[in-house]
Structure formats: structure tokens, C-alpha cells
CSV table of C-alpha atoms in Angstrom, one decimal:
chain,number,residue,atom,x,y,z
A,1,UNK,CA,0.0,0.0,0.0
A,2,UNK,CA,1.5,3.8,-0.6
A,3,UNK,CA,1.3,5.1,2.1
A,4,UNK,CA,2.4,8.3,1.7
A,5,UNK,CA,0.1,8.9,-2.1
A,6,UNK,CA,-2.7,7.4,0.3
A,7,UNK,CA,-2.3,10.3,2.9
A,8,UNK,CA,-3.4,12.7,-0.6
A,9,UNK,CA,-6.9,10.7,-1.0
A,10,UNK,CA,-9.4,13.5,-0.3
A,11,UNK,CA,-12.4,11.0,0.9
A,12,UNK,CA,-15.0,14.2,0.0
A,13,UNK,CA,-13.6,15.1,-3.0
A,14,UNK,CA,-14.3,11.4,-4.4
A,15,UNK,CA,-17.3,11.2,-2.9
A,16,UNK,CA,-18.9,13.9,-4.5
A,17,UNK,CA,-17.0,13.2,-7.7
A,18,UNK,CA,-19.2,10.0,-7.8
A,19,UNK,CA,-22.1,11.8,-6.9
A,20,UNK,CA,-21.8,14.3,-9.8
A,21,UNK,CA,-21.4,11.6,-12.2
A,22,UNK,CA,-24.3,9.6,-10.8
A,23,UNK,CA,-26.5,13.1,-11.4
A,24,UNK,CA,-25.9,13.2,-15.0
A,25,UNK,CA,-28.0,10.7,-16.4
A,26,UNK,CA,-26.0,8.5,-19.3
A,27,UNK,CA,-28.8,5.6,-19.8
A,28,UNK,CA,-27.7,3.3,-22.9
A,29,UNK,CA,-30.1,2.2,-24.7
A,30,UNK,CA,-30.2,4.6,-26.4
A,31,UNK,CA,-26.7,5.7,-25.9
A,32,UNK,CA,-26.8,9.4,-23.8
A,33,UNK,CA,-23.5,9.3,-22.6
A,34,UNK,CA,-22.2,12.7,-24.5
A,35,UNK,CA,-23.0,14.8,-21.2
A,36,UNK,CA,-21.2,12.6,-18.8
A,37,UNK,CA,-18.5,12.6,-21.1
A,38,UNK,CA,-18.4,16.1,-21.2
A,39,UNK,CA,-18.6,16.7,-17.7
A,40,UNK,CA,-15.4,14.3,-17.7
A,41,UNK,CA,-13.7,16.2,-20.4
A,42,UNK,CA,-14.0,19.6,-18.7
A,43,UNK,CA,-12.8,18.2,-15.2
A,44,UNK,CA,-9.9,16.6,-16.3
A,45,UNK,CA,-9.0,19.4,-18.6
A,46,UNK,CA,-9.3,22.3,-16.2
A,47,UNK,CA,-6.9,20.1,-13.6
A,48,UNK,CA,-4.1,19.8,-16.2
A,49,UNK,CA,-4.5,16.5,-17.7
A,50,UNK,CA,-4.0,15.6,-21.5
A,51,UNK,CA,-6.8,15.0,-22.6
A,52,UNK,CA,-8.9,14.2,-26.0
A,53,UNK,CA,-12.6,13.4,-27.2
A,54,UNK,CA,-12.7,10.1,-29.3
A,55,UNK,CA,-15.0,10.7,-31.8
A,56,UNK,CA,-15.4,7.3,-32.9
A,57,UNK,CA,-16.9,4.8,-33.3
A,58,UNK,CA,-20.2,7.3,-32.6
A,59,UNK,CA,-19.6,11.2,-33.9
A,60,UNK,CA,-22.4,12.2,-31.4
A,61,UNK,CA,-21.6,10.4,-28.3
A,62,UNK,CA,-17.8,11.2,-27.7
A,63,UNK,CA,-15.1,9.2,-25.9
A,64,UNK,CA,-12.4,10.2,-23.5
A,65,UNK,CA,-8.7,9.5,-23.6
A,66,UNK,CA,-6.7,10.9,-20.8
A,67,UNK,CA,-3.2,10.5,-20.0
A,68,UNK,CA,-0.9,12.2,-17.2
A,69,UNK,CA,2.6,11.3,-19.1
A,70,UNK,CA,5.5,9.7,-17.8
A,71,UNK,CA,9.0,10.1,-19.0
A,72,UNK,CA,8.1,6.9,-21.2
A,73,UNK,CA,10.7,4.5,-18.9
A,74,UNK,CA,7.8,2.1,-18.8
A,75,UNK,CA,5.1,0.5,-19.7
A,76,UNK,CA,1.4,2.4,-19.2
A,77,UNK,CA,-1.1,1.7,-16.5
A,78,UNK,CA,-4.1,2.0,-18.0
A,79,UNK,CA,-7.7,2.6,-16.3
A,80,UNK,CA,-10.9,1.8,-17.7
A,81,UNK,CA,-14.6,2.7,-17.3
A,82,UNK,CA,-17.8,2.9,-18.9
A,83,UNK,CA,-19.8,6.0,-19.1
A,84,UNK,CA,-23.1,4.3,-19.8
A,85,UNK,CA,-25.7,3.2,-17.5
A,86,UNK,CA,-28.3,0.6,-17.9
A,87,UNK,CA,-31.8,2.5,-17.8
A,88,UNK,CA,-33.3,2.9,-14.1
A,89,UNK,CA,-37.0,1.5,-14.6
A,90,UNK,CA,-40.0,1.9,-12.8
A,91,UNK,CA,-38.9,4.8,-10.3
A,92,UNK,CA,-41.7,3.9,-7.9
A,93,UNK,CA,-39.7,0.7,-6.4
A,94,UNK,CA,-36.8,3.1,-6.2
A,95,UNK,CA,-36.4,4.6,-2.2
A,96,UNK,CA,-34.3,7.8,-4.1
A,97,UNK,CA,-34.5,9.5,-7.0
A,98,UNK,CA,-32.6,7.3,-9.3
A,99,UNK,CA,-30.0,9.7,-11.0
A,100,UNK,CA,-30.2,11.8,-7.0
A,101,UNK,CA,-27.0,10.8,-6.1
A,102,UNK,CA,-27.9,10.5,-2.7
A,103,UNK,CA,-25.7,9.7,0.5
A,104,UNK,CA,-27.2,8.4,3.1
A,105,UNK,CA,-25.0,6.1,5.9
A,106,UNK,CA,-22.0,6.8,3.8
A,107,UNK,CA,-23.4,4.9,0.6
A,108,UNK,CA,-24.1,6.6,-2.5
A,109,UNK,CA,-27.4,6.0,-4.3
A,110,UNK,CA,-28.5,6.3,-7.6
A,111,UNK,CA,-28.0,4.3,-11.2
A,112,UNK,CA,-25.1,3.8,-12.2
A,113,UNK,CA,-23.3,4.1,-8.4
A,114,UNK,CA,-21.7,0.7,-8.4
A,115,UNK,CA,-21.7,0.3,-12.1
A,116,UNK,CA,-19.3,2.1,-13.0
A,117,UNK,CA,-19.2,5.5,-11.9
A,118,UNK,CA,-17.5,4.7,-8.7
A,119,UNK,CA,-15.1,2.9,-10.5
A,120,UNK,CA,-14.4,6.0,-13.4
A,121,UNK,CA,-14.4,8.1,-9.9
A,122,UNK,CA,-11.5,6.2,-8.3
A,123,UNK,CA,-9.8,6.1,-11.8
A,124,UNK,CA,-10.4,10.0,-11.0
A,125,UNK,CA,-9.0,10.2,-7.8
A,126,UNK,CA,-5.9,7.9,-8.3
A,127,UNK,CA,-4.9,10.6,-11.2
A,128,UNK,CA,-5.5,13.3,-9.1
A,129,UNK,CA,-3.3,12.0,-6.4
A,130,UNK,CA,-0.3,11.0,-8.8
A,131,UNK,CA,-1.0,14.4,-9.9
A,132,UNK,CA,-0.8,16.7,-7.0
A,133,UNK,CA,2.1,14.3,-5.5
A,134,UNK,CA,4.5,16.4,-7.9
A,135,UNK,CA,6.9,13.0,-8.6
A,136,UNK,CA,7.5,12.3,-11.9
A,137,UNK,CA,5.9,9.1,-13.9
A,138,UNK,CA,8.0,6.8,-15.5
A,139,UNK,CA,5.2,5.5,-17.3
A,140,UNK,CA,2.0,7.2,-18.6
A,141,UNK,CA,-1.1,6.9,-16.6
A,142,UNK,CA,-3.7,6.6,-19.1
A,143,UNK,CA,-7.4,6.7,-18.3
A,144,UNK,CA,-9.8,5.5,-20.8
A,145,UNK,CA,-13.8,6.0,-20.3
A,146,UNK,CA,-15.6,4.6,-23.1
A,147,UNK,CA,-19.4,4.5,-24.3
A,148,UNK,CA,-21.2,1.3,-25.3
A,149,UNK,CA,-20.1,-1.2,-22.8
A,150,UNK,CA,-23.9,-2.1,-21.8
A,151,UNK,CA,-24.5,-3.2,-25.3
A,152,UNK,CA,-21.6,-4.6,-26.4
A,153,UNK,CA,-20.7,-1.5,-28.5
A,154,UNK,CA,-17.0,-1.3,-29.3
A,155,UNK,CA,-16.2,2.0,-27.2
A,156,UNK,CA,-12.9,0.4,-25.1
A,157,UNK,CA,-12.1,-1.2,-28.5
A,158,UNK,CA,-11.9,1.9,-30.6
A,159,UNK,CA,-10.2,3.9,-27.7
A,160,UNK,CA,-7.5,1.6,-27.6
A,161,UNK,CA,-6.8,1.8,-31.2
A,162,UNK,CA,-6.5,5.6,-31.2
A,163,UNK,CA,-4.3,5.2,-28.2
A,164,UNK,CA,-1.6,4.1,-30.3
A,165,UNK,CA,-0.2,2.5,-26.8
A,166,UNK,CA,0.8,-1.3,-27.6
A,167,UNK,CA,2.1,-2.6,-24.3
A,168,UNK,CA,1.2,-1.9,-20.7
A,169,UNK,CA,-1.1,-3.2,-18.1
A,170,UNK,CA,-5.2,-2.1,-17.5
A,171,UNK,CA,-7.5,-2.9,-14.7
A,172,UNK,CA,-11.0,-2.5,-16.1
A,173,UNK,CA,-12.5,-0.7,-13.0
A,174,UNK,CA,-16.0,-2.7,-12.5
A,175,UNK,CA,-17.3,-3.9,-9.6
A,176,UNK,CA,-15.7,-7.5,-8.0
A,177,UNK,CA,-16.1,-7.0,-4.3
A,178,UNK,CA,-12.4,-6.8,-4.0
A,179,UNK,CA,-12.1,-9.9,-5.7
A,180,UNK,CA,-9.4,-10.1,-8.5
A,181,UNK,CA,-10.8,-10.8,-11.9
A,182,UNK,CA,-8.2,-12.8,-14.5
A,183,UNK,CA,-10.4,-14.4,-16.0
A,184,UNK,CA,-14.3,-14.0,-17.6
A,185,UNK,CA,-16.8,-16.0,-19.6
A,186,UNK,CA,-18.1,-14.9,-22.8
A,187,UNK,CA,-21.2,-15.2,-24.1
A,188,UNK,CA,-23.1,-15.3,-27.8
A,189,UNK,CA,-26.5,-15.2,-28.5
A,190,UNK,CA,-28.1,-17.2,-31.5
A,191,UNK,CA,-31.4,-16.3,-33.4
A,192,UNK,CA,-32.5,-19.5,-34.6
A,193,UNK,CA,-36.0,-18.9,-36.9
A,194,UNK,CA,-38.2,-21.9,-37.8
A,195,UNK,CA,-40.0,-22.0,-41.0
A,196,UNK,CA,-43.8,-22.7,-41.0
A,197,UNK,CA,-46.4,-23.2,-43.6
A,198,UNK,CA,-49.2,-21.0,-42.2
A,199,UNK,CA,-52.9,-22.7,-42.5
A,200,UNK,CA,-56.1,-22.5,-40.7
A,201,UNK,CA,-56.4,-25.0,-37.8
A,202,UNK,CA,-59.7,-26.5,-39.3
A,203,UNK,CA,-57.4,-27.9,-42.1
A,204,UNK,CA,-53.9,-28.0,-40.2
A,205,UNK,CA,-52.9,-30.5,-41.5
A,206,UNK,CA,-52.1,-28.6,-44.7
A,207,UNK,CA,-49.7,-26.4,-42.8
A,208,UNK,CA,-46.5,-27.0,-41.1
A,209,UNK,CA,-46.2,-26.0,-37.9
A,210,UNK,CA,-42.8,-24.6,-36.7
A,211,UNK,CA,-44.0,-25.2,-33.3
A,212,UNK,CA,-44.2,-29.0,-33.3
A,213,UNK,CA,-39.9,-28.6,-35.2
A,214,UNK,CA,-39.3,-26.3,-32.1
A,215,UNK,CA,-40.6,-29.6,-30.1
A,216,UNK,CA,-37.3,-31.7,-31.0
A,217,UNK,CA,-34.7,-29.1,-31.2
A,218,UNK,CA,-35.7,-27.9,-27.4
A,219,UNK,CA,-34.7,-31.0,-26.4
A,220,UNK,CA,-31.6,-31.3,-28.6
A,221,UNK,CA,-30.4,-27.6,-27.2
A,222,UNK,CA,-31.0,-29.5,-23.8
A,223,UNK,CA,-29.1,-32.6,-24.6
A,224,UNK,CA,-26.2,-29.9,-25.5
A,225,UNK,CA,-26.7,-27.9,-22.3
A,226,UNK,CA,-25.9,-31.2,-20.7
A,227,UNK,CA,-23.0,-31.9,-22.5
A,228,UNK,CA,-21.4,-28.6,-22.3
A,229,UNK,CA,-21.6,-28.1,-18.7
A,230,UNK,CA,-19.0,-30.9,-18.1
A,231,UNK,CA,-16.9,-28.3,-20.0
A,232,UNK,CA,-15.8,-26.6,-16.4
A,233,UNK,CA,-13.0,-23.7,-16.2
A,234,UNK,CA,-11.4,-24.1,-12.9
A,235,UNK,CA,-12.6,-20.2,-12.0
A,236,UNK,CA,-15.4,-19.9,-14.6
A,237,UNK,CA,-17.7,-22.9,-13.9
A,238,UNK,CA,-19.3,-24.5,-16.2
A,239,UNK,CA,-20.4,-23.5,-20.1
A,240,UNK,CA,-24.0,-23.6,-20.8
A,241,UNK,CA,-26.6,-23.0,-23.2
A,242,UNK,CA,-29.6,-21.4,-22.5
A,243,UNK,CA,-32.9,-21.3,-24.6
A,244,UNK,CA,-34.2,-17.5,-23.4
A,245,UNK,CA,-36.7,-16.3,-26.3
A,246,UNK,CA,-39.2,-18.1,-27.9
A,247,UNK,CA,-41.7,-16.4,-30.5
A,248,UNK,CA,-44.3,-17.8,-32.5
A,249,UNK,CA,-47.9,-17.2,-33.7
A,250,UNK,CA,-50.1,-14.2,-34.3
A,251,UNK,CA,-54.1,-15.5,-34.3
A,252,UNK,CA,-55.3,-18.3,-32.3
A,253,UNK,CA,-56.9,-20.5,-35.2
A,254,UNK,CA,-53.5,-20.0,-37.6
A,255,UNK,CA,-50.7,-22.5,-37.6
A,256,UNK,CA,-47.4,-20.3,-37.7
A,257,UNK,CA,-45.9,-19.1,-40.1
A,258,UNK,CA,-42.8,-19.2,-38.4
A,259,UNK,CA,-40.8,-19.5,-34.7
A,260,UNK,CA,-38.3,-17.7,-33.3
A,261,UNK,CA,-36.2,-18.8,-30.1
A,262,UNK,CA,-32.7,-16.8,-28.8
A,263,UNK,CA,-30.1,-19.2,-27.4
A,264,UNK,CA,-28.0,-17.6,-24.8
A,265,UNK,CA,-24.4,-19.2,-24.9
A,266,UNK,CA,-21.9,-19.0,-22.0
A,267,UNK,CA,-18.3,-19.6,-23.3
A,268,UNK,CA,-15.4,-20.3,-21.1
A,269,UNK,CA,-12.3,-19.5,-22.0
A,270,UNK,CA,-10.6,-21.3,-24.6
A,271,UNK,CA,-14.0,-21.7,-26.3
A,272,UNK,CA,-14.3,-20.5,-29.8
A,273,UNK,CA,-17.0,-18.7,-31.0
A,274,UNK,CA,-16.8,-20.0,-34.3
A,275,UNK,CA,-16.5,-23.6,-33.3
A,276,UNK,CA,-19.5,-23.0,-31.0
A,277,UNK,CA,-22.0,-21.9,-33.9
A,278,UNK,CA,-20.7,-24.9,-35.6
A,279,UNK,CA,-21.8,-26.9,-32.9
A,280,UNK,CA,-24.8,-25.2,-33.0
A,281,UNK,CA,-25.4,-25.9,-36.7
A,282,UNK,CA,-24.8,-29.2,-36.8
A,283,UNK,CA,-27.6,-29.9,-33.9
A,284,UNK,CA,-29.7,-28.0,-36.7
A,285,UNK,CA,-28.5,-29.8,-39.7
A,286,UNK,CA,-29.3,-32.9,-38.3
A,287,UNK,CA,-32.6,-32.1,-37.6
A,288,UNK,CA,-32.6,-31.1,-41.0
A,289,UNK,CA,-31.4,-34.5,-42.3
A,290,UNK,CA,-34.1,-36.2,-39.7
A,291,UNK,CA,-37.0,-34.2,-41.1
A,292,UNK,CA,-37.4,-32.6,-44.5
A,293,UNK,CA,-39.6,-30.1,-43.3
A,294,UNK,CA,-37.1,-28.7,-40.6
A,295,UNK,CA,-36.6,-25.6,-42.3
A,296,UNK,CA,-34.3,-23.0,-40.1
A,297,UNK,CA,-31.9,-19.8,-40.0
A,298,UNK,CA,-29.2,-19.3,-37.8
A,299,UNK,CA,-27.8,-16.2,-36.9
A,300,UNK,CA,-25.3,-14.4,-34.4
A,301,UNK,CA,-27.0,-11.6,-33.0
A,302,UNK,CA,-24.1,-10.6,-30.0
A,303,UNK,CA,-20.6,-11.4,-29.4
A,304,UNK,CA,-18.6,-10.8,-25.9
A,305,UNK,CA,-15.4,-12.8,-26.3
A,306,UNK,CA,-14.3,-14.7,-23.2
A,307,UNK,CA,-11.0,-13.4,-21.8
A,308,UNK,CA,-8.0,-14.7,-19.5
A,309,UNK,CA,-4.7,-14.0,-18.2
A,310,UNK,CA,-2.1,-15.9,-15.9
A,311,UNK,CA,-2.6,-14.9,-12.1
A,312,UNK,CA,1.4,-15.4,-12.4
A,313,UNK,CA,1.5,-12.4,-14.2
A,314,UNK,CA,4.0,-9.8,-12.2
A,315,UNK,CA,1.4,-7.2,-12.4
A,316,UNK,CA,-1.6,-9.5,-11.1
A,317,UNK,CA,0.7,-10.4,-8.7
A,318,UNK,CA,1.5,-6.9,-7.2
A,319,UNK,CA,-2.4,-6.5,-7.7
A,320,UNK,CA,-3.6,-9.2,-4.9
A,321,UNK,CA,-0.8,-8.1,-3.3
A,322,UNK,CA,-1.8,-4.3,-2.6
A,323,UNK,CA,-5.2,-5.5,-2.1
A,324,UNK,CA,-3.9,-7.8,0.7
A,325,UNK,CA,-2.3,-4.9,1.9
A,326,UNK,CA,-5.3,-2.7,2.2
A,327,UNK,CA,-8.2,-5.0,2.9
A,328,UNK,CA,-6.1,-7.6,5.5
A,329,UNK,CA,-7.3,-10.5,3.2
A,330,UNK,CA,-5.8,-12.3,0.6
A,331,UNK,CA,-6.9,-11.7,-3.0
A,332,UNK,CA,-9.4,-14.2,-4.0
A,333,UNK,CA,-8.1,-14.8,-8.0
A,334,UNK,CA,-11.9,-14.9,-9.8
A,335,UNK,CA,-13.5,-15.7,-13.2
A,336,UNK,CA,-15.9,-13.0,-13.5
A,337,UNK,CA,-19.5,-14.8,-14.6
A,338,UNK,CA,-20.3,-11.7,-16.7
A,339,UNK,CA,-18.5,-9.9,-19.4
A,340,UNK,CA,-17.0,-6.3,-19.3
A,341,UNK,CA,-14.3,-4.5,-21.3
A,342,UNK,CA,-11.5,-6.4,-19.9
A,343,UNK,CA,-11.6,-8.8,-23.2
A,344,UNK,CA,-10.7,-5.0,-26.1
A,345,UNK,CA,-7.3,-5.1,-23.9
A,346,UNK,CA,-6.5,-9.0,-24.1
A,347,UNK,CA,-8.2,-9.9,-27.3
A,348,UNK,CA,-7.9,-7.3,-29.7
A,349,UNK,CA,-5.4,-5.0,-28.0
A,350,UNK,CA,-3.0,-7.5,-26.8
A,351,UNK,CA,-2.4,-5.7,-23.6
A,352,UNK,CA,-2.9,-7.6,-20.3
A,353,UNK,CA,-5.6,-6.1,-18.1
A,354,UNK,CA,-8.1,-8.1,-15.5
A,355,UNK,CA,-11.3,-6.9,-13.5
A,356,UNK,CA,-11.3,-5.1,-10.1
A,357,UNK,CA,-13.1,-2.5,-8.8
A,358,UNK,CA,-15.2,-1.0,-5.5
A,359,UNK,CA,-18.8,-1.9,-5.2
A,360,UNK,CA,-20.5,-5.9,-5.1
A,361,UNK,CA,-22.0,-7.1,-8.6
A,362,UNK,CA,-25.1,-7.7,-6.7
A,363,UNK,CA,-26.1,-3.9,-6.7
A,364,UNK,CA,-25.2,-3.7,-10.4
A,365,UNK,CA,-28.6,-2.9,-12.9
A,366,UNK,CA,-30.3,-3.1,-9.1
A,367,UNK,CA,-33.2,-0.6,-7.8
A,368,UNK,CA,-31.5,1.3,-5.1
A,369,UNK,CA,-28.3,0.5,-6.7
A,370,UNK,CA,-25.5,2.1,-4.1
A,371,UNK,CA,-21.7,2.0,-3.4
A,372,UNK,CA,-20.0,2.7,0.2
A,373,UNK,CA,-17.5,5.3,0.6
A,374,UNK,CA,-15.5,3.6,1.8
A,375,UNK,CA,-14.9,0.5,-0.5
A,376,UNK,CA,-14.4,4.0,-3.0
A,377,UNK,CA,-11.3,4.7,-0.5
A,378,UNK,CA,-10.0,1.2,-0.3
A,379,UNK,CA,-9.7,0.8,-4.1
A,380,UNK,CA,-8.3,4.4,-4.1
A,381,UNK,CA,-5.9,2.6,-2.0
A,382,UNK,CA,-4.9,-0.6,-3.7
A,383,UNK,CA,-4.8,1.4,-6.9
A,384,UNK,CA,-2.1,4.1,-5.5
A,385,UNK,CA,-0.2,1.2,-4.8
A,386,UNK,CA,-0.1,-0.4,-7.9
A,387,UNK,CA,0.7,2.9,-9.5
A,388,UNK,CA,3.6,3.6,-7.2
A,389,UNK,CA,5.1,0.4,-8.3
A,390,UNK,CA,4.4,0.1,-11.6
A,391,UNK,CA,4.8,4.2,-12.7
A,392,UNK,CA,7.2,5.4,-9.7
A,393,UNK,CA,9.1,2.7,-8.1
């Protein structure tokens, strides 16, 4: 732990940086993040930082790219966040405003609390601290807040292509309890569509009905969900298939025209997502081959690539060791069962990064979503140390 960067931490200053960034509303759908991103812009512009608007992928909802340089000794530290917020629903089963940014018992209230703007507001406060500590970086501290991650938009993607950085280290800033994140499922979800022959039900048996196909292949995609889950990662779990969606019929005396059902696949790492819509086909080509009225599509409608690192790693090391350091307990090394950003800086960046952030995954999308003060402090913490080591030491 550095102890003497932690003595800069200004607990209220963090605090209500969180709180300003939970009062600017950046729900995605439909993608309002330009505000909080101009909020973030100004602040960090104003304090002295380098800093730019990514104009891409999305003209009209801009990125940010900050960076406090080093003298280029060594590799970057990266920190990443999402702007976006999931939207806030009914705001009747909501005990505070949702966007109020209320504190109450030191936790802060509001969407968008736990994920992510506490975690973009320790990303803050770290940078402030290296800042105002007037010691010179060896390596750049760069912070990247990107749009999109909610919907599997490539915002941390296209930052890190502008970057231009191609080595380093990142620590994706969402919520893990304190838990170290080095590796994370993916998932992919399938549109599989049924062709019917519509007729009316007097005479049905002059239609086909997609209905009685969907019959069989339900319990083929269970067969598979079966046989994948023996497919365990030793921190993931199992992989599974789900079947989540399921469409069909628009009058009560019409056979369908056609069905619709979303599959919902959970990847471990070291599964490919090509070889697992091959899988996927060939359960529906040999329904096809059984029946020459099984008529389907098959289509991709979302990709998160799973992602993984070694917890041997130097800098995952020095990660659950600062942790230890702050918290008294030693890092729990965790496959994160959902996906965030963490895969742009494995998978297509090449650069090293894994999950850890302040706040429990369990207030995450959640009415009354909140995150305590003080687990904003202790990643404050476990971050400064890091940094010390990595950019100073």
C-alpha cells in the first residue's frame, strides 16, 4: 500500500465526484452518454491532464482519452470505465430518485453508483493523487472512459486503437467485491428462426407447424446444455446454453408461419466462438437431415469474447498483493461470470488487463443501486499502490 500517495486521497472530494457523475444521467439504450462525457472532459481538462474526445466509433456520443505522461521508462497503466448506464425502470420501487446521487450512511445512491461511476471516480482520484504528489511518472497513466459497454458496442475497442499505446497493463474498473478478476466468460446469443407453412387450424394438416420442429430441437439444445456443462474452467464454472426467447404465432386458429427462439451461450475460456456456432449448426442440420420439413436460419446476434490472463503475471501479482495490503485479506483470483471491457485489452489489444473495482456485482442494474465510501477509499488505495510500483518505483 502507498502510504504516503494514500495520505493525498481526499475522501470528500471522491465522494462527490461520484455523486456528480451519478447526477448526469447517461442511460444506454439509447446511448446518452455525450454529457457525462463532457462533464469528464472539462474536469480533467481544467486540472491539467491531456486530454482528448474520441470521436469514434459514434460522432455524437464522444469518448475520453486521458493521460498524465511519464517520461516513457515504462510501460502504461491503463484505467478503464464505462460511461453508460443501464436505464433505471420503474422509479416507484426506487427509495431515491434514481439519477439523485444521494448519501445516506456513507453509501451513494443512484444508477449507475456501483456500475461504473464509482469505479471511473477512483480512476479520478488515483490521477488526481499521482498528480498533486509532484513525482514524476515513469510510465504514462492513461485513463480511458468509453461509451457502449452495456450493449456490447465497441467504445474500449476503438479507444485503444486511437491510443496508439501497444504494451502496458489495465485494470478494467468494474465492480468485483475486492475480488481479483483474471479471467471471464463470454457469451453469444443465436437467433435460430423456424420455418412454418401458415394454415387455418380447421385444415392444419395442410400447414406445417414450426411449433411441433421447435418440439425436438428444445430438447436437442437440452441434450447440449448437458454436455457442455461438463466443460468446467477451474474459475469460470461450467459452459452452458440457454434457450431464453421463444416467439411464435399471431391468431389463435392459424398455424405459424414461423418460430423464433434466442439461445443464450456461455463460453469459457478457450471456447471458440466459431466452433460453437458450428456446434450449433450441426444440432440443426441434423434435424434437418431427420426431417425434411425442418426448415431454419441461424444467426449471431451478439458477441462478448471470453477473456484470460495468468494470475502469475508480475502485475496481477503486485495486484492481490496491494489488495492484501489494504483489505487484511488475501486476493481471491476470480472468473468473473459476466462480461465487461476487460476482453478489447486482451483480445484485440494484446495488452494484459483483468477486472477489479469498488462496489459488489449484486447492486449492479439493481433498484437502489448504491456503493459505500469507503470500498471507494480502499480501491483508491490498492490502486495508488499499484501505481507507485508500476509508474514510480
Amino acid at each position: 500500500m502507498a502510504d504516503n500517495l494514500s495520505s493525498l486521497i481526499e475522501p470528500v472530494r471522491l465522494t462527490t465526484t461520484v455523486q456528480d457523475l451519478v447526477r448526469i444521467p447517461s442511460v444506454n439504450p439509447p446511448g446518452d452518454e455525450k454529457k457525462v462525457a463532457e462533464h469528464l472532459f472539462n474536469l480533467l481538462d481544467d486540472e491539467g491532464f491531456r486530454v482528448k474526445r474520441i470521436e469514434q466509433p459514434f460522432p455524437e456520443r464522444p469518448q475520453i482519452l486521458a493521460v498524465l505522461p511519464g517520461k516513457g521508462e515504462r510501460p502504461p497503466l491503463f484505467l478503464n470505465g464505462h460511461m453508460d448506464v443501464v436505464p433505471e425502470g420503474d422509479p416507484s420501487k426506487w427509495d431515491v430518485a434514481p439519477f439523485s446521487g444521494s448519501l445516506k450512511d456513507n453509501r451513494i445512491y443512484g444508477r449507475g453508483s456501483c456500475d461504473m461511476k464509482g469505479g471511473i471516480g477512483v480512476a479520478l482520484e488515483v490521477a488526481r493523487v499521482l498528480l498533486e504528489s509532484g513525482r514524476e511518472l515513469k510510465g504514462d497513466l492513461v485513463l480511458t472512459f468509453a461509451v457502449g459497454e452495456e450493449t456490447g458496442e465497441p467504445g474500449t475497442k476503438t479507444l485503444l486503437e486511437t491510443s496508439n499505446y501497444t504494451d502496458g497493463f489495465g485494470i478494467v474498473l468494474e465492480p468485483t467485491g475486492f475480488k481479483l478478476g483474471v479471467a471471464e466468460k463470454g457469451l453469444a446469443w443465436f437467433r435460430i428462426t423456424l420455418a412454418g407453412k401458415p394454415a387455418h387450424c380447421s385444415i392444419s394438416e395442410l400447414g406445417i407447424n414450426p411449433i411441433d420442429k421447435f418440439l425436438a430441437l428444445g430438447r436437442a439444445i437440452k441434450s447440449y446444455d448437458e454436455e457442455i456443462r461438463r466443460r468446467v474452467h477451474p474459475l469460470c464454472g461450467p459452459a452452458k446454453c440457454t434457450m431464453t426467447v421463444l416467439r411464435a404465432g399471431t391468431k389463435e386458429n392459424v398455424v405459424p408461419e414461423s418460430l423464433s427462439l434466442i439461445l443464450d451461450r456461455r463460453m469459457n475460456p478457450g471456447e471458440d466462438a466459431e466452433a460453437v456456432e458450428r456446434e450449433i449448426k450441426e444440432i440443426l442440420e441434423g434435424l434437418a437431415t431427420d426431417d425434411p420439413d425442418f426448415s431454419y436460419q441461424l444467426e449471431r446476434t451478439r458477441l462478448y469474447e471470453s477473456a484470460e490472463v495468468s494470475p502469475d503475471l508480475p502485475q496481477v501479482e503486485l495486484l492481490g498483493r496491494e489488495i492484501e495490503a489494504v483489505t487484511g485479506q488475501p486476493a481471491e483470483i476470480w472468473g468473473t461470470p459476466y462480461s465487461t471491457d476487460v476482453r478489447n485489452f486482451i483480445n484485440d489489444a494484446g495488452i494484459p488487463a483483468v477486472t477489479f473495482g469498488p462496489g459488489d456485482i449484486s447492486q449492479a442494474h439493481a433498484f437502489n443501486e448504491f456503493i459505500k465510501v469507503e470500498d471507494l477509499v480502499k480501491a483508491t488505495q490498492v490502486i495508488l499502490g499499484v501505481a507507485e510500483k508500476l509508474l514510480l518505483g
